[in-house]
Short mmCIF file of C-alpha atoms in Angstrom, two decimals:
data_model
loop_
_atom_site.label_atom_id
_atom_site.label_comp_id
_atom_site.label_asym_id
_atom_site.label_seq_id
_atom_site.Cartn_x
_atom_site.Cartn_y
_atom_site.Cartn_z
CA GLY A 6 2.93 35.98 -21.18
CA ALA A 7 -0.71 37.13 -20.62
CA GLY A 8 -1.44 34.03 -18.24
CA VAL A 9 -0.21 31.09 -16.65
CA SER A 10 0.81 28.47 -19.18
CA GLN A 11 1.25 24.78 -18.44
CA SER A 12 2.35 22.03 -20.64
CA PRO A 13 1.69 19.44 -21.65
CA SER A 14 -2.17 19.94 -21.44
CA ASN A 15 -2.42 15.89 -21.44
CA LYS A 16 -0.14 13.18 -20.53
CA VAL A 17 -0.46 9.53 -20.76
CA THR A 18 2.26 7.46 -19.50
CA GLU A 19 2.87 3.94 -18.16
CA LYS A 20 3.22 3.02 -14.75
CA GLY A 21 6.98 3.32 -13.63
CA LYS A 22 7.92 5.94 -16.18
CA ASP A 23 8.95 9.59 -15.14
CA VAL A 24 6.98 12.56 -16.14
CA GLU A 25 7.68 16.30 -16.28
CA LEU A 26 5.17 18.96 -15.99
CA ARG A 27 5.95 22.36 -16.92
CA CYS A 28 4.45 25.74 -15.59
CA ASP A 29 5.39 29.26 -16.97
CA PRO A 30 3.81 31.91 -14.66
CA ILE A 31 2.61 35.43 -15.47
CA SER A 32 5.74 37.71 -15.90
CA GLY A 33 6.45 39.34 -12.70
CA HIS A 34 4.88 36.94 -10.33
CA THR A 35 7.32 35.86 -7.64
CA ALA A 36 5.08 33.36 -6.08
CA LEU A 37 4.33 30.03 -7.75
CA TYR A 38 2.29 27.13 -6.42
CA TRP A 39 1.58 23.54 -7.55
CA TYR A 40 -1.67 21.91 -6.73
CA ARG A 41 -3.39 18.62 -7.63
CA GLN A 42 -7.15 17.67 -8.38
CA SER A 43 -7.91 14.21 -8.41
CA LEU A 44 -11.40 12.58 -8.35
CA GLY A 45 -11.14 11.12 -5.04
CA GLN A 46 -9.43 13.77 -3.19
CA GLY A 47 -10.50 16.98 -4.68
CA LEU A 48 -8.05 19.89 -4.66
CA GLU A 49 -4.91 19.73 -2.71
CA PHE A 50 -1.68 21.72 -2.19
CA LEU A 51 1.61 20.24 -3.26
CA ILE A 52 4.39 23.07 -3.02
CA TYR A 53 4.89 26.76 -2.84
CA PHE A 54 7.93 28.74 -4.52
CA GLN A 55 8.89 32.22 -3.64
CA GLY A 56 11.59 33.04 -6.30
CA ASN A 57 13.55 29.93 -6.83
CA SER A 58 13.31 28.61 -3.30
CA ALA A 59 10.55 26.45 -1.94
CA PRO A 60 9.75 27.42 1.66
CA ASP A 61 6.75 25.02 1.77
CA LYS A 62 7.12 21.61 0.34
CA SER A 63 4.50 20.12 2.78
CA GLY A 64 2.16 18.92 0.25
CA LEU A 65 4.43 16.75 -1.78
CA PRO A 66 2.85 13.34 -1.36
CA SER A 67 6.13 11.14 -1.50
CA ASP A 68 9.81 11.55 -2.37
CA ARG A 69 8.82 10.34 -5.77
CA PHE A 70 7.68 13.94 -6.31
CA SER A 71 9.93 17.01 -6.70
CA ALA A 72 9.85 20.45 -8.27
CA GLU A 73 12.21 23.18 -9.33
CA ARG A 74 11.89 26.74 -10.29
CA THR A 75 14.64 28.48 -12.26
CA GLY A 76 15.34 32.34 -12.93
CA GLY A 77 12.30 32.98 -10.70
CA SER A 78 10.12 31.92 -13.60
CA VAL A 79 9.41 28.78 -15.09
CA SER A 80 8.78 25.62 -12.84
CA THR A 81 8.99 21.93 -13.40
CA LEU A 82 7.00 19.30 -11.34
CA THR A 83 8.77 16.01 -11.71
CA ILE A 84 7.14 12.50 -10.75
CA GLN A 85 9.31 9.49 -10.72
CA ARG A 86 8.15 5.93 -11.22
CA THR A 87 4.72 7.10 -11.59
CA GLN A 88 1.62 5.04 -10.13
CA GLN A 89 -1.82 4.89 -10.96
CA GLU A 90 -2.79 6.87 -7.93
CA ASP A 91 -0.83 9.72 -9.58
CA SER A 92 -3.35 10.16 -12.08
CA ALA A 93 -4.83 13.62 -11.51
CA VAL A 94 -4.83 16.99 -12.99
CA TYR A 95 -1.86 19.08 -11.86
CA LEU A 96 -2.47 22.93 -11.67
CA CYS A 97 -0.11 25.63 -11.46
CA ALA A 98 -0.89 29.13 -10.08
CA SER A 99 0.96 32.27 -9.65
CA SER A 100 0.55 35.51 -7.67
CA LEU A 101 2.19 38.79 -6.88
CA VAL A 102 3.62 39.19 -3.42
CA GLY A 103 3.38 42.62 -1.91
CA GLY A 104 1.05 45.42 -3.10
CA ALA A 105 -2.77 45.80 -3.16
CA ASN A 106 -3.40 42.48 -4.83
CA THR A 107 -0.82 40.42 -3.13
CA GLY A 108 -1.98 36.75 -2.85
CA GLU A 109 -4.62 36.73 -5.68
CA LEU A 110 -4.24 33.48 -7.52
CA PHE A 111 -3.93 33.17 -11.37
CA PHE A 112 -4.38 29.54 -12.39
CA GLY A 113 -3.11 27.59 -15.45
CA GLU A 114 -5.35 25.26 -17.49
CA GLY A 115 -3.74 22.46 -15.85
CA SER A 116 -1.91 19.15 -17.01
CA ARG A 117 -4.00 16.15 -17.02
CA LEU A 118 -1.79 13.00 -16.23
CA THR A 119 -3.19 9.48 -16.86
CA VAL A 120 -1.04 6.63 -15.55
CA LEU A 121 -1.95 3.26 -17.14
CA LYS B 54 -14.50 16.36 9.70
CA ASN B 55 -13.14 18.53 6.69
CA GLU B 56 -11.40 21.65 7.91
CA VAL B 57 -13.38 23.44 5.02
CA GLU B 58 -17.09 22.66 4.60
CA GLN B 59 -19.21 23.78 1.87
CA SER B 60 -22.97 23.70 1.45
CA PRO B 61 -24.99 22.86 -0.44
CA GLN B 62 -23.02 20.38 -2.51
CA ASN B 63 -25.31 20.71 -5.39
CA LEU B 64 -27.68 23.65 -6.35
CA THR B 65 -30.10 24.15 -9.21
CA ALA B 66 -31.50 27.41 -9.80
CA GLN B 67 -33.72 29.18 -12.34
CA GLU B 68 -32.20 32.09 -14.25
CA GLY B 69 -32.75 35.40 -12.34
CA GLU B 70 -32.74 33.89 -8.78
CA PHE B 71 -30.58 35.03 -5.93
CA ILE B 72 -28.08 32.41 -4.99
CA THR B 73 -26.11 31.70 -1.77
CA ILE B 74 -23.37 29.39 -1.28
CA ASN B 75 -21.94 28.74 2.27
CA CYS B 76 -18.34 28.01 3.38
CA SER B 77 -17.44 27.15 7.04
CA TYR B 78 -13.99 26.38 8.27
CA SER B 79 -12.67 25.23 11.61
CA VAL B 80 -8.79 26.65 11.53
CA GLY B 81 -7.67 30.15 12.15
CA ILE B 82 -7.15 31.65 8.75
CA SER B 83 -5.16 34.75 7.23
CA ALA B 84 -7.31 34.71 4.06
CA LEU B 85 -10.30 32.97 2.42
CA HIS B 86 -10.55 32.61 -1.40
CA TRP B 87 -13.60 31.87 -3.55
CA LEU B 88 -12.91 30.00 -6.88
CA GLN B 89 -14.86 29.30 -9.77
CA GLN B 90 -14.25 26.22 -11.86
CA HIS B 91 -16.06 25.70 -15.34
CA PRO B 92 -16.69 22.36 -16.93
CA GLY B 93 -13.74 22.83 -19.06
CA GLY B 94 -11.62 22.81 -15.88
CA GLY B 95 -10.05 26.15 -15.79
CA ILE B 96 -10.02 27.84 -12.33
CA VAL B 97 -10.59 31.53 -11.82
CA SER B 98 -10.18 33.34 -8.49
CA LEU B 99 -13.19 35.37 -7.71
CA PHE B 100 -12.36 36.76 -4.31
CA MET B 101 -9.75 36.69 -1.62
CA LEU B 102 -10.80 38.29 1.56
CA SER B 103 -9.73 38.36 5.23
CA SER B 104 -12.57 40.48 6.52
CA GLY B 105 -15.87 42.27 5.81
CA LYS B 106 -17.41 42.20 2.07
CA LYS B 107 -16.27 42.46 -1.31
CA LYS B 108 -18.36 42.82 -4.35
CA HIS B 109 -17.63 42.49 -8.21
CA GLY B 110 -20.45 43.02 -10.50
CA ARG B 111 -23.12 40.47 -9.57
CA LEU B 112 -20.96 38.60 -7.15
CA ILE B 113 -20.68 39.44 -3.26
CA ALA B 114 -18.48 37.56 -1.09
CA THR B 115 -18.62 38.15 2.79
CA ILE B 116 -16.84 36.67 5.81
CA ASN B 117 -17.41 36.57 9.43
CA ILE B 118 -14.15 35.85 11.22
CA GLN B 119 -15.65 35.21 14.58
CA GLU B 120 -18.14 32.78 13.26
CA LYS B 121 -15.67 31.29 10.90
CA HIS B 122 -18.21 31.49 7.89
CA SER B 123 -18.17 32.86 4.57
CA SER B 124 -20.80 33.27 1.96
CA LEU B 125 -20.83 33.83 -1.77
CA HIS B 126 -23.92 35.48 -3.12
CA ILE B 127 -24.82 35.45 -6.93
CA THR B 128 -27.60 38.19 -7.82
CA ALA B 129 -29.56 37.79 -11.01
CA SER B 130 -28.11 34.46 -11.69
CA HIS B 131 -27.54 33.48 -15.32
CA PRO B 132 -26.89 30.19 -17.11
CA ARG B 133 -23.37 31.06 -17.70
CA ASP B 134 -22.79 31.20 -13.91
CA SER B 135 -23.16 27.38 -13.88
CA ALA B 136 -19.92 26.10 -12.59
CA VAL B 137 -18.28 24.65 -9.46
CA TYR B 138 -17.61 27.10 -6.74
CA ILE B 139 -14.81 26.19 -4.44
CA CYS B 140 -13.99 27.88 -1.03
CA ALA B 141 -10.43 27.66 0.18
CA VAL B 142 -8.60 29.00 3.19
CA SER B 143 -5.09 29.67 4.09
CA SER B 144 -4.37 29.00 7.71
CA HIS B 145 -2.52 31.11 10.32
CA GLY B 146 1.12 30.06 10.32
CA GLY B 147 0.84 28.40 6.93
CA SER B 148 2.37 29.75 3.93
CA GLN B 149 0.27 31.66 1.47
CA GLY B 150 -0.77 29.38 -1.19
CA ASN B 151 -0.99 26.35 1.14
CA LEU B 152 -4.74 26.33 0.78
CA ILE B 153 -7.09 23.94 2.27
CA PHE B 154 -9.99 23.42 -0.09
CA GLY B 155 -13.60 22.53 0.19
CA LYS B 156 -15.17 20.02 -2.00
CA GLY B 157 -17.02 22.55 -3.91
CA THR B 158 -20.58 23.48 -4.77
CA LYS B 159 -21.88 22.53 -8.22
CA LEU B 160 -24.20 25.11 -9.49
CA SER B 161 -26.43 24.79 -12.46
CA VAL B 162 -28.62 27.72 -13.63
CA LYS B 163 -31.53 26.85 -15.95
CA PRO B 164 -32.82 29.25 -18.51
#
């Protein structure tokens, strides 16, 4: 696609429910990243994919959070048993690896999660 | 103390003014990013740099690795430049994209 696409753009859920957030990166971008932006914490890194593997999961805040990427393309971030503190905007970004513009980030519009 | 500090937190300018936003960091880095976030929430990458200076239109970014400091300059500012500007660094030994973010500088340019 032309840009990084995220869905849903807005999600309201009840505490304790599971949610899935989807990211479709720019075609050809092998690197994919998830970030979280919350009022109290600002922007923070969650996880990095290179292809289908995740060499850096160090930002995932708890074992309720998991992510996968298939076919070197679409990624899903899953939050199990959501808590109110999970309310935030979840941002996905992708980038090329290798070449002159390696590492330049392209962000999606984000998925706003509200846990009631 | 945060590893990435930005100043000022808030900045109001008149259209046409020259603007400088500063970023200081305390870790060794492999790259520094300047990002722009408009009120709608979308984030755009402005610059990624590891040394020297880059220019794009009215925007200029500089970095001094020895002093662990970067500046973002906007020449001939315009109301459409109003946004939050975020500095972020990827540390040595960290994976690319594992960024440490500053808290942002909110810029408002008045006509």
